[in-house]
Coordinates of C-alpha atoms in Angstrom, one line a residue:
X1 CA -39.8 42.8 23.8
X2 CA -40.8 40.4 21.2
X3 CA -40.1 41.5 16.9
X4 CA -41.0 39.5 14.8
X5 CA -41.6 40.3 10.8
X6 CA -42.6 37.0 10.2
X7 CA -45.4 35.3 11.7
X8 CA -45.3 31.9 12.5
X9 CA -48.9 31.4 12.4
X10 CA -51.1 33.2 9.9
X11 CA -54.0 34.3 12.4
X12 CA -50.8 35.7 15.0
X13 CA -52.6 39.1 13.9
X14 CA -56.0 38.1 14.4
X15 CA -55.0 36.1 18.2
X16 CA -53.1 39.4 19.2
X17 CA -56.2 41.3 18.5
X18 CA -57.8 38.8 20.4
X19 CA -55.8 39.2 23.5
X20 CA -55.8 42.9 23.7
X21 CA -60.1 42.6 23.1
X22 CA -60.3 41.2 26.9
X23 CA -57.8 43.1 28.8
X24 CA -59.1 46.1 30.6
X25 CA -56.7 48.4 28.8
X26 CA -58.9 48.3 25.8
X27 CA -62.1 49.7 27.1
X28 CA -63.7 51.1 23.7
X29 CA -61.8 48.6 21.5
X30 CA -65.2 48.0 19.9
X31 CA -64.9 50.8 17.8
X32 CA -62.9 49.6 14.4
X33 CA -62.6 46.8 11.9
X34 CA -59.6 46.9 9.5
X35 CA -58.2 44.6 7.0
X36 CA -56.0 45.2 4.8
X37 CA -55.1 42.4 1.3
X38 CA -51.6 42.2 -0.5
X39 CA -52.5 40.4 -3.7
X40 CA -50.9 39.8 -7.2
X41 CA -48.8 42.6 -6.9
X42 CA -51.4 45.7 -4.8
X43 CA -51.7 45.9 -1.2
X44 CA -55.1 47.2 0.1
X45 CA -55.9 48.6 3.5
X46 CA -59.6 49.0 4.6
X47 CA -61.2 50.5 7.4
X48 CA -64.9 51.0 8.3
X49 CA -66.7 54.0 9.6
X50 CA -68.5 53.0 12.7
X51 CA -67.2 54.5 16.2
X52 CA -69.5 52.8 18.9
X53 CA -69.8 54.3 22.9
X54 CA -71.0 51.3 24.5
X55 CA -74.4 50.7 22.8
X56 CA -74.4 53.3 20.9
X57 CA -73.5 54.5 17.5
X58 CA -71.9 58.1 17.9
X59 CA -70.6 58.2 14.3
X60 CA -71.0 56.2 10.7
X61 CA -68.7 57.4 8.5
X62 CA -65.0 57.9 10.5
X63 CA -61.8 57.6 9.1
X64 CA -59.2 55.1 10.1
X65 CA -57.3 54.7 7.4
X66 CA -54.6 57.3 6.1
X67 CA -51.7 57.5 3.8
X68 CA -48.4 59.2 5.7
X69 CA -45.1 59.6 3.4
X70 CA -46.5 61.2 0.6
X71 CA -48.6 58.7 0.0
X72 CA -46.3 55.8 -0.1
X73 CA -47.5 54.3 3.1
X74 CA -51.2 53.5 4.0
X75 CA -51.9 52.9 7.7
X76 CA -55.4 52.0 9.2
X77 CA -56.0 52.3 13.5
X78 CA -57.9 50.7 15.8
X79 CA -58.5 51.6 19.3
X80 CA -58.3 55.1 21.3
X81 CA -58.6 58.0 18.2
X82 CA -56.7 60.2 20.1
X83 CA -54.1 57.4 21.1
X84 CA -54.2 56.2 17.4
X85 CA -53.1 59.5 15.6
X86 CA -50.3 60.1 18.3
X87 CA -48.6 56.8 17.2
X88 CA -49.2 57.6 13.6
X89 CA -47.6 61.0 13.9
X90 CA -44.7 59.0 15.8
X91 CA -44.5 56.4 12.9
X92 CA -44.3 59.4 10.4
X93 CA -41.3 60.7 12.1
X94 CA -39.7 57.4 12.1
X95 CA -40.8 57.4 8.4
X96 CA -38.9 61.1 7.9
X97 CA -35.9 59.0 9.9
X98 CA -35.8 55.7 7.8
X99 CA -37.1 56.4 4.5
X100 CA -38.2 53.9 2.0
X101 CA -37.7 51.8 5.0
X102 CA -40.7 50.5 6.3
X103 CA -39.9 47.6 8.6
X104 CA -37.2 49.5 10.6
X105 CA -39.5 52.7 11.1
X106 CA -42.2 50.4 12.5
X107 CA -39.5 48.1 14.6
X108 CA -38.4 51.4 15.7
X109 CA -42.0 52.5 16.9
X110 CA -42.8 49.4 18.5
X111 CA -39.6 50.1 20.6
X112 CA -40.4 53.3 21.6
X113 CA -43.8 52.2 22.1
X114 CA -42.9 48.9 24.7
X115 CA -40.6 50.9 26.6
X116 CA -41.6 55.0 26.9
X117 CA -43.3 55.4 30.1
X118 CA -46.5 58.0 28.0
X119 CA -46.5 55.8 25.0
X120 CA -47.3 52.5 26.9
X121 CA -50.2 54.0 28.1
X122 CA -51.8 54.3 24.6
X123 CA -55.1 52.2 23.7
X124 CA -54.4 51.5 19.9
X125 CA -53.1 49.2 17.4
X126 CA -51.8 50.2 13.9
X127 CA -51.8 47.9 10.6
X128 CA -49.5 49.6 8.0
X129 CA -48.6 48.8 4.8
X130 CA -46.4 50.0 1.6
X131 CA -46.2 48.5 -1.6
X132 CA -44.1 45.5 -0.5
X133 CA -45.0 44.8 3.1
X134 CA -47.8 44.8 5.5
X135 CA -47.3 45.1 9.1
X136 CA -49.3 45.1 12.2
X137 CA -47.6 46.7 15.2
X138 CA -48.8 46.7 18.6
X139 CA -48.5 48.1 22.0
X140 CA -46.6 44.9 23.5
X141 CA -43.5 45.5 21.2
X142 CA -44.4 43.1 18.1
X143 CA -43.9 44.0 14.6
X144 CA -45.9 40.8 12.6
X145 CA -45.9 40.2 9.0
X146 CA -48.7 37.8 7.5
X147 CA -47.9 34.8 6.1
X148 CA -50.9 34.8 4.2
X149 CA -51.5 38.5 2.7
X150 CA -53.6 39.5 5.0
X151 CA -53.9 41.2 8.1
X152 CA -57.0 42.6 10.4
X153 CA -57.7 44.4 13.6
X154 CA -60.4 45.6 16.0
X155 CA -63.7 44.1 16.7
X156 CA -64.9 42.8 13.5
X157 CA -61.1 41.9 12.5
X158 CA -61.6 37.8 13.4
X159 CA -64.5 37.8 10.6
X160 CA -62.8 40.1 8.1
X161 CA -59.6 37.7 8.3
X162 CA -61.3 34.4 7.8
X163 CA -63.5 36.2 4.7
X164 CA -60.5 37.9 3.2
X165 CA -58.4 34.6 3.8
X166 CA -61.3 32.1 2.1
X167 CA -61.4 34.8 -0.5
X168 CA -57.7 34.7 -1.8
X169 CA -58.2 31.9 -3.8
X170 CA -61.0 33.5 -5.8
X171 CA -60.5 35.7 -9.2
X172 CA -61.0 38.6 -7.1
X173 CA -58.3 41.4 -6.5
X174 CA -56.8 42.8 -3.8
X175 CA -58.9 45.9 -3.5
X176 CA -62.4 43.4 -4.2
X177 CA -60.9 40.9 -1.6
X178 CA -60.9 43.8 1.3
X179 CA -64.3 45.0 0.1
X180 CA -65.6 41.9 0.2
X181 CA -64.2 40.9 3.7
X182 CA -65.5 44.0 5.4
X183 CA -69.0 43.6 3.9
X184 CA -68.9 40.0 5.8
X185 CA -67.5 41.6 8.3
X186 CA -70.3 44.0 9.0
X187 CA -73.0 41.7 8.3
X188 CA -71.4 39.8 11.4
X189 CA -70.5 42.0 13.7
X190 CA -73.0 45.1 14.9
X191 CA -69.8 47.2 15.8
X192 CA -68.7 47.3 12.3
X193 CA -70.5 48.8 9.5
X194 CA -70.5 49.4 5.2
X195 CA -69.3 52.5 5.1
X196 CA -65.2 52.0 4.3
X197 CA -62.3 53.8 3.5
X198 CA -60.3 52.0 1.8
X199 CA -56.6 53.1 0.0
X200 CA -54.5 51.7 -2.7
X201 CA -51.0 51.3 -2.6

């Protein structure tokens, strides 16, 4: 099982998500773009709305983005819905188990996720964030941490990335940077569309 908080290479997020895209495993990956922004201080996660069948749109305005530990924590999913809000429910016991302790309750997940026989078999990916740290955490056992501030996932994640990336140098904040990025995002890419949730931690 590979962990590893720090990324060596800032688009390790973005290449992961690329991986998982062509495998079989992820039949309705299609679904989801989420970015989230760690600037000056915030950290930002945004999700859109769109959840796509094949060709067709069967709902605008989803959520994928939720706070867990009173609020503390901000995680956004993409992938299987139903796959999604099991690991979340996981990561919030691991959460209950290691409070204030981000990084271990997601090492922690990823390790139950890698190697328990039910959990392997879930279709999702998870970006999560606190006020200090975001993570992405995925199926395959890794825990990766940005080098960059900022992480994405799911279809439209490869053009939310390189938006939210060209936009860090800009006056914009971390909550305008997200927006910003997913706008470009769904301009781009016809599973992704303008109607976000996006949370503040």
């Amino acid at each position: 099982m590979a962990v590893a908080l720090t990324s060596p290479h800032p688009l390790a997020t973005s290449q992961a998500m690329a991986q998982n895209q062509g495998s079989a495993s992820f039949p309705d990956w299609h679904g989801t773009t989420i970015v989230a922004v760690r600037k000056n201080g915030s950290t930002v996660i945004a999700g859109d709305g769109q959840v796509s069948m094949g060709q067709t749109v069967v709902k605008g305005n989803a959520r994928k983005v939720r706070r867990l530990a009173g609020g503390r924590v901000v995680a956004g999913f993409a992938g299987a819905t139903a796959d999604a809000f099991t690991l979340i429910e996981r990561l919030e016991a691991k959460l209950e188990q290691y409070p204030e302790q981000l990084a271990r309750a997601c090492v922690d997940l990823a390790k139950d996720w890698r190697t328990d026989r039910y959990l392997r078999k879930l279709e999702a990916m998870l970006i999560v964030a606190d006020k200090d740290v975001i993570l992405t955490v995925t199926g395959v056992g890794d825990v990766l941490e940005p080098t960059h501030g900022v992480a994405a996932i799911g279809s439209g994640g490869n053009f939310a990335l390189a938006a939210a990336r060209a936009l860090m140098d800009t006056d914009l904040d971390a909550e305008a940077v997200a927006r910003r990025a997913m706008a470009i995002a769904a301009e781009i890419c016809v599973y992704t569309n303008g109607e976000l949730t996006v949370e503040v931690v």
